[in-house]
Amino acid sequence: MTRIQELDVERARAETPGCAEVVHLNNAGSSLPPSRVTDTVVDYLREEALIGGYEQAAATVDRLQGVYASAARLVGARPDDIALTDNATRSWQAVFYALPFTAGDRILTAKSEYASNVISFLQTAKRTGAVVEVVDDDESGQLDIKDLKRRIDGDVKLIAVSHVPTQGGLVNPAEEIGAVAREAGIPFLLDACQSAGQIDLDVTRLNCDALSVTGRKYLRGPRGTGFLYAHPRLRERLEPAMLDLHSAAWTAPETYEVDSTAKMFEVWERDHAAVHGLGAAIDYALDWGMPAIEARVAALAAQLRDALRGIPGVQVHDQGERKCGIVTFSVAKTPSQEVKQHLATKKINVSVAEATSAQFDFAARGLPSMVRSSVHYFNTEDEIALLVGEVEKLA
């Protein structure tokens, strides 16, 4: 294999204690945190235990504001455009359930769309009479921009797409989707749950009205963290479905005023230690540089796909003109759950993509359950070779 040396991998691994314990190829599920993140969370909790929760929060207000600034820098936004949340789904739902839908309104999405998002579409369609439409794929397997344009009319009230789906290495053409949405004046909600932390994101280039992010995946942050980007043009036309004394002010006995910043989508109570850990994770990624991270992750994944394709009886299922760090495959002789269990005995972490996570895509392509391996910049070529060698034994 060709050596990939864009980053100081030895340093990255030394700063990631989990690398000494497992071969972690489940970064699209929940990545290994660097020591900086774990130390930030633990140090905050220890201090909180000594002086009190409210008191520790008051003492670290400036550091908390730094988390907003870091998240904004990661996606090319302003701090006022950022809301801190529990996870990407809550970020996504905060915007989606604030949008008004009526009978006949149309929601456009992709064949690769994630289960949680589609369930929300279907619930809203059931309640309001709105219609969910699935845009065709093009010949490469990504969302077909020509078909998207054909479907645009005055009844389309939302375009909502996952940048990177849960079940493969596809990177949907978000910039082109955003350009269509902006020209038509239709809100564009982009789920960046799987792309943030492995792909260099810029909301201006993406032309999205809202973008949802989780901390635990490629950003290498704590579980139970995430953030939302919400453009001012979207905030001006929406009132969140749920408010509290943080997202709005009780101005008089019978009146309230919604926060004008993206904090309108937040709630008052949060896990402050985890939020500070999220900030540390974002800063850590920014220190490495997102272009360098993206290049290494894509190159490692390409090596893994090539190696797996060389094994008789193994099929790689990733689609799209552009691919990322997620690699999905199946072994003809061995069910995917058994592959995962075998790899676990060798301390190799992967996951399994099932039809329940992406019904449109699995049905359209007749996909089996797939092993999902997802590389990060701290993984090595030797770890890829170890995975490939174990898969060969099962093929």
Tab-separated table of N, CA and C in Angstrom, residues 245-384:
chain	number	residue	atom	x	y	z
A	245	LEU	N	-37.190	29.557	29.094
A	245	LEU	CA	-36.714	30.867	29.530
A	245	LEU	C	-35.322	31.206	29.032
A	246	HIS	N	-34.709	30.276	28.291
A	246	HIS	CA	-33.410	30.540	27.673
A	246	HIS	C	-33.592	30.972	26.222
A	247	SER	N	-34.477	30.298	25.507
A	247	SER	CA	-34.700	30.606	24.094
A	247	SER	C	-35.629	31.798	23.898
A	248	ALA	N	-36.320	32.184	24.949
A	248	ALA	CA	-37.218	33.342	24.891
A	248	ALA	C	-37.227	34.023	26.255
A	249	ALA	N	-37.614	35.289	26.271
A	249	ALA	CA	-37.727	36.052	27.519
A	249	ALA	C	-39.195	36.298	27.827
A	250	TRP	N	-39.573	36.108	29.073
A	250	TRP	CA	-40.942	36.401	29.532
A	250	TRP	C	-40.988	37.891	29.879
A	251	THR	N	-41.474	38.687	28.955
A	251	THR	CA	-41.344	40.139	29.044
A	251	THR	C	-42.426	40.811	29.876
A	252	ALA	N	-43.565	40.163	30.019
A	252	ALA	CA	-44.682	40.680	30.816
A	252	ALA	C	-45.583	39.486	31.115
A	253	PRO	N	-46.550	39.614	32.023
A	253	PRO	CA	-47.379	38.462	32.369
A	253	PRO	C	-47.984	37.727	31.179
A	254	GLU	N	-48.262	38.418	30.097
A	254	GLU	CA	-48.914	37.768	28.962
A	254	GLU	C	-48.126	37.886	27.660
A	255	THR	N	-46.843	38.218	27.739
A	255	THR	CA	-46.044	38.354	26.524
A	255	THR	C	-44.670	37.708	26.704
A	256	TYR	N	-44.072	37.352	25.576
A	256	TYR	CA	-42.716	36.816	25.577
A	256	TYR	C	-42.028	37.282	24.298
A	257	GLU	N	-40.698	37.214	24.294
A	257	GLU	CA	-39.916	37.614	23.125
A	257	GLU	C	-38.880	36.542	22.831
A	258	VAL	N	-38.902	36.016	21.609
A	258	VAL	CA	-37.987	34.955	21.211
A	258	VAL	C	-36.604	35.544	20.936
A	259	ASP	N	-35.583	34.844	21.367
A	259	ASP	CA	-34.206	35.264	21.108
A	259	ASP	C	-33.994	35.368	19.603
A	260	SER	N	-33.308	36.399	19.164
A	260	SER	CA	-33.111	36.604	17.727
A	260	SER	C	-31.936	35.799	17.174
A	261	THR	N	-31.064	35.297	18.056
A	261	THR	CA	-29.934	34.499	17.598
A	261	THR	C	-30.359	33.037	17.485
A	262	ALA	N	-29.428	32.192	17.087
A	262	ALA	CA	-29.732	30.762	16.992
A	262	ALA	C	-30.021	30.137	18.349
A	263	LYS	N	-29.748	30.847	19.435
A	263	LYS	CA	-30.091	30.346	20.764
A	263	LYS	C	-31.593	30.155	20.925
A	264	MET	N	-32.368	30.680	19.989
A	264	MET	CA	-33.801	30.439	20.003
A	264	MET	C	-34.120	28.939	19.920
A	265	PHE	N	-33.166	28.147	19.449
A	265	PHE	CA	-33.361	26.701	19.322
A	265	PHE	C	-32.743	25.914	20.480
A	266	GLU	N	-32.224	26.612	21.490
A	266	GLU	CA	-31.617	25.937	22.631
A	266	GLU	C	-32.621	25.774	23.770
A	267	VAL	N	-32.206	25.012	24.797
A	267	VAL	CA	-32.908	24.989	26.078
A	267	VAL	C	-31.903	25.356	27.166
A	268	TRP	N	-32.421	25.742	28.335
A	268	TRP	CA	-31.548	26.270	29.374
A	268	TRP	C	-30.620	25.202	29.943
A	269	GLU	N	-31.162	24.050	30.290
A	269	GLU	CA	-30.346	23.019	30.949
A	269	GLU	C	-29.516	22.254	29.930
A	270	ARG	N	-28.266	22.012	30.264
A	270	ARG	CA	-27.362	21.279	29.384
A	270	ARG	C	-26.266	20.630	30.223
A	271	ASP	N	-25.571	19.705	29.615
A	271	ASP	CA	-24.408	19.079	30.247
A	271	ASP	C	-23.208	19.966	29.961
A	272	HIS	N	-22.903	20.860	30.906
A	272	HIS	CA	-21.852	21.853	30.667
A	272	HIS	C	-20.492	21.201	30.450
A	273	ALA	N	-20.201	20.152	31.192
A	273	ALA	CA	-18.907	19.489	31.021
A	273	ALA	C	-18.772	18.932	29.614
A	274	ALA	N	-19.838	18.294	29.115
A	274	ALA	CA	-19.806	17.731	27.766
A	274	ALA	C	-19.702	18.821	26.711
A	275	VAL	N	-20.392	19.942	26.926
A	275	VAL	CA	-20.313	21.054	25.972
A	275	VAL	C	-18.889	21.576	25.876
A	276	HIS	N	-18.225	21.720	27.009
A	276	HIS	CA	-16.821	22.156	26.974
A	276	HIS	C	-15.947	21.108	26.285
A	277	GLY	N	-16.299	19.832	26.477
A	277	GLY	CA	-15.591	18.784	25.752
A	277	GLY	C	-15.798	18.880	24.256
A	278	LEU	N	-17.010	19.238	23.839
A	278	LEU	CA	-17.275	19.448	22.417
A	278	LEU	C	-16.394	20.572	21.873
A	279	GLY	N	-16.304	21.653	22.625
A	279	GLY	CA	-15.440	22.749	22.193
A	279	GLY	C	-13.994	22.310	22.042
A	280	ALA	N	-13.527	21.492	22.978
A	280	ALA	CA	-12.153	20.987	22.887
A	280	ALA	C	-11.975	20.113	21.658
A	281	ALA	N	-12.997	19.306	21.338
A	281	ALA	CA	-12.920	18.435	20.166
A	281	ALA	C	-12.879	19.242	18.874
A	282	ILE	N	-13.708	20.273	18.799
A	282	ILE	CA	-13.708	21.121	17.601
A	282	ILE	C	-12.366	21.823	17.447
A	283	ASP	N	-11.851	22.367	18.545
A	283	ASP	CA	-10.555	23.047	18.483
A	283	ASP	C	-9.450	22.078	18.059
A	284	TYR	N	-9.537	20.842	18.532
A	284	TYR	CA	-8.538	19.844	18.173
A	284	TYR	C	-8.573	19.571	16.674
A	285	ALA	N	-9.783	19.435	16.120
A	285	ALA	CA	-9.900	19.222	14.672
A	285	ALA	C	-9.380	20.429	13.894
A	286	LEU	N	-9.704	21.620	14.370
A	286	LEU	CA	-9.241	22.825	13.684
A	286	LEU	C	-7.725	22.956	13.757
A	287	ASP	N	-7.135	22.504	14.853
A	287	ASP	CA	-5.669	22.553	14.966
A	287	ASP	C	-5.006	21.668	13.904
A	288	TRP	N	-5.584	20.508	13.635
A	288	TRP	CA	-5.044	19.644	12.584
A	288	TRP	C	-5.306	20.248	11.205
A	289	GLY	N	-6.446	20.912	11.064
A	289	GLY	CA	-6.842	21.489	9.775
A	289	GLY	C	-7.794	20.567	9.050
A	290	MET	N	-8.998	21.055	8.773
A	290	MET	CA	-9.992	20.194	8.135
A	290	MET	C	-9.588	19.744	6.730
A	291	PRO	N	-8.938	20.566	5.903
A	291	PRO	CA	-8.508	20.047	4.596
A	291	PRO	C	-7.566	18.855	4.716
A	292	ALA	N	-6.631	18.902	5.677
A	292	ALA	CA	-5.699	17.788	5.856
A	292	ALA	C	-6.429	16.547	6.364
A	293	ILE	N	-7.353	16.733	7.300
A	293	ILE	CA	-8.141	15.603	7.801
A	293	ILE	C	-8.944	14.980	6.666
A	294	GLU	N	-9.620	15.805	5.896
A	294	GLU	CA	-10.443	15.296	4.786
A	294	GLU	C	-9.609	14.500	3.797
A	295	ALA	N	-8.443	15.009	3.454
A	295	ALA	CA	-7.602	14.331	2.469
A	295	ALA	C	-7.149	12.971	2.979
A	296	ARG	N	-6.719	12.904	4.241
A	296	ARG	CA	-6.242	11.620	4.761
A	296	ARG	C	-7.380	10.614	4.900
A	297	VAL	N	-8.512	11.053	5.416
A	297	VAL	CA	-9.648	10.137	5.591
A	297	VAL	C	-10.084	9.568	4.242
A	298	ALA	N	-10.214	10.421	3.235
A	298	ALA	CA	-10.638	9.948	1.914
A	298	ALA	C	-9.631	8.973	1.321
A	299	ALA	N	-8.338	9.240	1.505
A	299	ALA	CA	-7.312	8.367	0.940
A	299	ALA	C	-7.291	7.007	1.636
A	300	LEU	N	-7.418	6.998	2.967
A	300	LEU	CA	-7.460	5.724	3.691
A	300	LEU	C	-8.674	4.900	3.276
A	301	ALA	N	-9.825	5.565	3.133
A	301	ALA	CA	-11.036	4.845	2.736
A	301	ALA	C	-10.900	4.283	1.329
A	302	ALA	N	-10.280	5.028	0.434
A	302	ALA	CA	-10.077	4.535	-0.928
A	302	ALA	C	-9.187	3.294	-0.926
A	303	GLN	N	-8.144	3.298	-0.098
A	303	GLN	CA	-7.295	2.115	0.022
A	303	GLN	C	-8.089	0.909	0.533
A	304	LEU	N	-8.942	1.153	1.518
A	304	LEU	CA	-9.734	0.061	2.075
A	304	LEU	C	-10.699	-0.500	1.036
A	305	ARG	N	-11.362	0.365	0.296
A	305	ARG	CA	-12.286	-0.118	-0.749
A	305	ARG	C	-11.543	-0.967	-1.778
A	306	ASP	N	-10.397	-0.464	-2.225
A	306	ASP	CA	-9.634	-1.202	-3.234
A	306	ASP	C	-9.231	-2.587	-2.717
A	307	ALA	N	-8.804	-2.644	-1.468
A	307	ALA	CA	-8.380	-3.924	-0.903
A	307	ALA	C	-9.548	-4.885	-0.754
A	308	LEU	N	-10.684	-4.384	-0.314
A	308	LEU	CA	-11.857	-5.243	-0.150
A	308	LEU	C	-12.366	-5.752	-1.493
A	309	ARG	N	-12.314	-4.909	-2.513
A	309	ARG	CA	-12.768	-5.331	-3.845
A	309	ARG	C	-11.906	-6.456	-4.406
A	310	GLY	N	-10.716	-6.592	-3.900
A	310	GLY	CA	-9.822	-7.646	-4.371
A	310	GLY	C	-10.069	-9.001	-3.726
A	311	ILE	N	-11.034	-9.068	-2.803
A	311	ILE	CA	-11.331	-10.337	-2.124
A	311	ILE	C	-12.529	-11.000	-2.802
A	312	PRO	N	-12.392	-12.186	-3.379
A	312	PRO	CA	-13.528	-12.887	-3.974
A	312	PRO	C	-14.626	-13.122	-2.926
A	313	GLY	N	-15.871	-12.836	-3.312
A	313	GLY	CA	-16.995	-13.026	-2.405
A	313	GLY	C	-17.313	-11.821	-1.547
A	314	VAL	N	-16.542	-10.748	-1.682
A	314	VAL	CA	-16.807	-9.508	-0.941
A	314	VAL	C	-17.296	-8.446	-1.915
A	315	GLN	N	-18.377	-7.769	-1.563
A	315	GLN	CA	-18.916	-6.707	-2.406
A	315	GLN	C	-18.915	-5.400	-1.644
A	316	VAL	N	-18.334	-4.381	-2.236
A	316	VAL	CA	-18.342	-3.029	-1.672
A	316	VAL	C	-19.549	-2.291	-2.236
A	317	HIS	N	-20.303	-1.602	-1.375
A	317	HIS	CA	-21.587	-1.038	-1.786
A	317	HIS	C	-21.609	0.487	-1.880
A	318	ASP	N	-20.486	1.156	-1.670
A	318	ASP	CA	-20.479	2.621	-1.682
A	318	ASP	C	-20.730	3.171	-3.078
A	319	GLN	N	-21.507	4.279	-3.113
A	319	GLN	CA	-21.855	4.926	-4.382
A	319	GLN	C	-21.417	6.388	-4.359
A	320	GLY	N	-21.664	7.079	-5.488
A	320	GLY	CA	-21.445	8.508	-5.566
A	320	GLY	C	-20.197	8.901	-6.319
A	321	GLU	N	-20.250	10.083	-6.921
A	321	GLU	CA	-19.067	10.622	-7.585
A	321	GLU	C	-17.974	10.923	-6.575
A	322	ARG	N	-18.374	11.356	-5.414
A	322	ARG	CA	-17.434	11.694	-4.340
A	322	ARG	C	-17.714	10.762	-3.168
A	323	LYS	N	-16.645	10.257	-2.556
A	323	LYS	CA	-16.804	9.332	-1.439
A	323	LYS	C	-15.979	9.807	-0.241
A	324	CYS	N	-16.379	9.330	0.918
A	324	CYS	CA	-15.753	9.792	2.160
A	324	CYS	C	-15.160	8.621	2.936
A	325	GLY	N	-15.107	8.747	4.255
A	325	GLY	CA	-14.426	7.764	5.079
A	325	GLY	C	-15.244	6.557	5.473
A	326	ILE	N	-16.497	6.476	5.059
A	326	ILE	CA	-17.341	5.328	5.374
A	326	ILE	C	-17.239	4.311	4.243
A	327	VAL	N	-16.990	3.050	4.604
A	327	VAL	CA	-16.846	1.975	3.627
A	327	VAL	C	-17.799	0.853	4.033
A	328	THR	N	-18.773	0.553	3.179
A	328	THR	CA	-19.732	-0.506	3.484
A	328	THR	C	-19.518	-1.680	2.530
A	329	PHE	N	-19.617	-2.890	3.097
A	329	PHE	CA	-19.391	-4.087	2.286
A	329	PHE	C	-20.160	-5.259	2.877
A	330	SER	N	-20.310	-6.301	2.085
A	330	SER	CA	-20.924	-7.540	2.547
A	330	SER	C	-20.076	-8.711	2.087
A	331	VAL	N	-20.154	-9.802	2.837
A	331	VAL	CA	-19.403	-11.026	2.550
A	331	VAL	C	-20.425	-12.103	2.190
A	332	ALA	N	-20.295	-12.656	0.992
A	332	ALA	CA	-21.316	-13.584	0.485
A	332	ALA	C	-21.546	-14.762	1.416
A	333	LYS	N	-20.498	-15.304	2.008
A	333	LYS	CA	-20.606	-16.522	2.809
A	333	LYS	C	-20.928	-16.269	4.284
A	334	THR	N	-20.867	-14.997	4.713
A	334	THR	CA	-20.980	-14.718	6.148
A	334	THR	C	-21.903	-13.518	6.379
A	335	PRO	N	-22.980	-13.688	7.155
A	335	PRO	CA	-23.842	-12.550	7.472
A	335	PRO	C	-23.061	-11.422	8.134
A	336	SER	N	-23.497	-10.211	7.895
A	336	SER	CA	-22.746	-9.048	8.373
A	336	SER	C	-22.616	-9.000	9.893
A	337	GLN	N	-23.659	-9.415	10.604
A	337	GLN	CA	-23.544	-9.429	12.064
A	337	GLN	C	-22.460	-10.398	12.528
A	338	GLU	N	-22.330	-11.523	11.832
A	338	GLU	CA	-21.281	-12.478	12.183
A	338	GLU	C	-19.894	-11.916	11.854
A	339	VAL	N	-19.796	-11.167	10.752
A	339	VAL	CA	-18.525	-10.508	10.429
A	339	VAL	C	-18.148	-9.546	11.554
A	340	LYS	N	-19.115	-8.752	11.978
A	340	LYS	CA	-18.862	-7.800	13.065
A	340	LYS	C	-18.416	-8.517	14.325
A	341	GLN	N	-19.102	-9.594	14.679
A	341	GLN	CA	-18.759	-10.337	15.899
A	341	GLN	C	-17.366	-10.946	15.802
A	342	HIS	N	-17.016	-11.464	14.633
A	342	HIS	CA	-15.676	-12.028	14.452
A	342	HIS	C	-14.622	-10.938	14.606
A	343	LEU	N	-14.847	-9.802	13.985
A	343	LEU	CA	-13.880	-8.718	14.077
A	343	LEU	C	-13.732	-8.234	15.517
A	344	ALA	N	-14.839	-8.244	16.260
A	344	ALA	CA	-14.781	-7.802	17.657
A	344	ALA	C	-13.859	-8.694	18.479
A	345	THR	N	-13.808	-9.984	18.142
A	345	THR	CA	-12.903	-10.888	18.875
A	345	THR	C	-11.438	-10.537	18.623
A	346	LYS	N	-11.190	-9.826	17.535
A	346	LYS	CA	-9.823	-9.380	17.204
A	346	LYS	C	-9.595	-7.925	17.622
A	347	LYS	N	-10.542	-7.379	18.393
A	347	LYS	CA	-10.498	-5.987	18.846
A	347	LYS	C	-10.509	-5.001	17.674
A	348	ILE	N	-11.288	-5.335	16.662
A	348	ILE	CA	-11.521	-4.439	15.528
A	348	ILE	C	-12.977	-3.989	15.600
A	349	ASN	N	-13.200	-2.702	15.753
A	349	ASN	CA	-14.544	-2.160	15.906
A	349	ASN	C	-15.130	-1.732	14.561
A	350	VAL	N	-16.273	-2.295	14.199
A	350	VAL	CA	-17.057	-1.861	13.054
A	350	VAL	C	-18.522	-1.880	13.491
A	351	SER	N	-19.428	-1.506	12.611
A	351	SER	CA	-20.851	-1.604	12.897
A	351	SER	C	-21.545	-2.247	11.709
A	352	VAL	N	-22.867	-2.396	11.795
A	352	VAL	CA	-23.647	-2.987	10.719
A	352	VAL	C	-24.754	-2.023	10.319
A	353	ALA	N	-24.885	-1.769	9.037
A	353	ALA	CA	-25.967	-0.931	8.496
A	353	ALA	C	-27.124	-1.833	8.102
A	354	GLU	N	-28.293	-1.548	8.672
A	354	GLU	CA	-29.490	-2.352	8.428
A	354	GLU	C	-30.515	-1.543	7.641
A	355	ALA	N	-31.465	-2.251	7.037
A	355	ALA	CA	-32.503	-1.610	6.234
A	355	ALA	C	-33.336	-0.629	7.043
A	356	THR	N	-33.504	-0.874	8.342
A	356	THR	CA	-34.327	0.007	9.171
A	356	THR	C	-33.747	1.411	9.295
A	357	SER	N	-32.482	1.589	8.937
A	357	SER	CA	-31.866	2.919	8.995
A	357	SER	C	-32.050	3.711	7.711
A	358	ALA	N	-32.356	3.042	6.610
A	358	ALA	CA	-32.435	3.735	5.310
A	358	ALA	C	-33.305	2.919	4.349
A	359	GLN	N	-34.599	2.848	4.635
A	359	GLN	CA	-35.502	1.982	3.882
A	359	GLN	C	-35.536	2.305	2.388
A	360	PHE	N	-35.559	3.588	2.028
A	360	PHE	CA	-35.630	3.958	0.611
A	360	PHE	C	-34.467	3.346	-0.165
A	361	ASP	N	-33.271	3.520	0.367
A	361	ASP	CA	-32.061	3.092	-0.330
A	361	ASP	C	-31.938	1.574	-0.359
A	362	PHE	N	-32.162	0.923	0.776
A	362	PHE	CA	-32.047	-0.530	0.823
A	362	PHE	C	-33.046	-1.184	-0.131
A	363	ALA	N	-34.275	-0.668	-0.168
A	363	ALA	CA	-35.289	-1.251	-1.046
A	363	ALA	C	-34.949	-1.023	-2.514
A	364	ALA	N	-34.529	0.195	-2.834
A	364	ALA	CA	-34.252	0.534	-4.235
A	364	ALA	C	-33.086	-0.278	-4.792
A	365	ARG	N	-32.084	-0.548	-3.956
A	365	ARG	CA	-30.893	-1.259	-4.439
A	365	ARG	C	-30.865	-2.727	-4.057
A	366	GLY	N	-31.867	-3.187	-3.327
A	366	GLY	CA	-31.881	-4.582	-2.899
A	366	GLY	C	-30.686	-4.920	-2.031
A	367	LEU	N	-30.353	-4.025	-1.116
A	367	LEU	CA	-29.144	-4.183	-0.318
A	367	LEU	C	-29.329	-5.196	0.801
A	368	PRO	N	-28.295	-5.959	1.107
A	368	PRO	CA	-28.302	-6.789	2.314
A	368	PRO	C	-27.869	-5.945	3.507
A	369	SER	N	-27.939	-6.505	4.705
A	369	SER	CA	-27.261	-5.858	5.828
A	369	SER	C	-25.779	-5.751	5.473
A	370	MET	N	-25.175	-4.612	5.795
A	370	MET	CA	-23.797	-4.361	5.373
A	370	MET	C	-22.902	-4.080	6.566
A	371	VAL	N	-21.680	-4.538	6.486
A	371	VAL	CA	-20.673	-4.131	7.459
A	371	VAL	C	-20.281	-2.697	7.136
A	372	ARG	N	-20.292	-1.849	8.165
A	372	ARG	CA	-19.881	-0.457	7.965
A	372	ARG	C	-18.582	-0.209	8.714
A	373	SER	N	-17.532	-0.015	7.952
A	373	SER	CA	-16.243	0.358	8.529
A	373	SER	C	-16.007	1.824	8.193
A	374	SER	N	-15.516	2.574	9.151
A	374	SER	CA	-15.361	4.016	8.937
A	374	SER	C	-14.027	4.472	9.518
A	375	VAL	N	-13.151	4.915	8.624
A	375	VAL	CA	-11.785	5.273	9.013
A	375	VAL	C	-11.705	6.719	9.471
A	376	HIS	N	-10.662	7.009	10.250
A	376	HIS	CA	-10.356	8.389	10.624
A	376	HIS	C	-8.856	8.617	10.429
A	377	TYR	N	-8.432	9.856	10.630
A	377	TYR	CA	-7.037	10.188	10.313
A	377	TYR	C	-6.042	9.493	11.229
A	378	PHE	N	-6.475	9.044	12.422
A	378	PHE	CA	-5.544	8.349	13.315
A	378	PHE	C	-5.413	6.867	12.977
A	379	ASN	N	-6.252	6.360	12.075
A	379	ASN	CA	-6.090	4.969	11.640
A	379	ASN	C	-4.859	4.846	10.749
A	380	THR	N	-4.366	3.616	10.622
A	380	THR	CA	-3.141	3.380	9.860
A	380	THR	C	-3.397	2.376	8.742
A	381	GLU	N	-2.460	2.327	7.817
A	381	GLU	CA	-2.525	1.341	6.748
A	381	GLU	C	-2.418	-0.071	7.308
A	382	ASP	N	-1.654	-0.233	8.378
A	382	ASP	CA	-1.537	-1.555	9.009
A	382	ASP	C	-2.881	-2.007	9.581
A	383	GLU	N	-3.642	-1.080	10.133
A	383	GLU	CA	-4.963	-1.434	10.659
A	383	GLU	C	-5.912	-1.829	9.532
A	384	ILE	N	-5.813	-1.129	8.403
A	384	ILE	CA	-6.609	-1.512	7.243
A	384	ILE	C	-6.249	-2.916	6.796
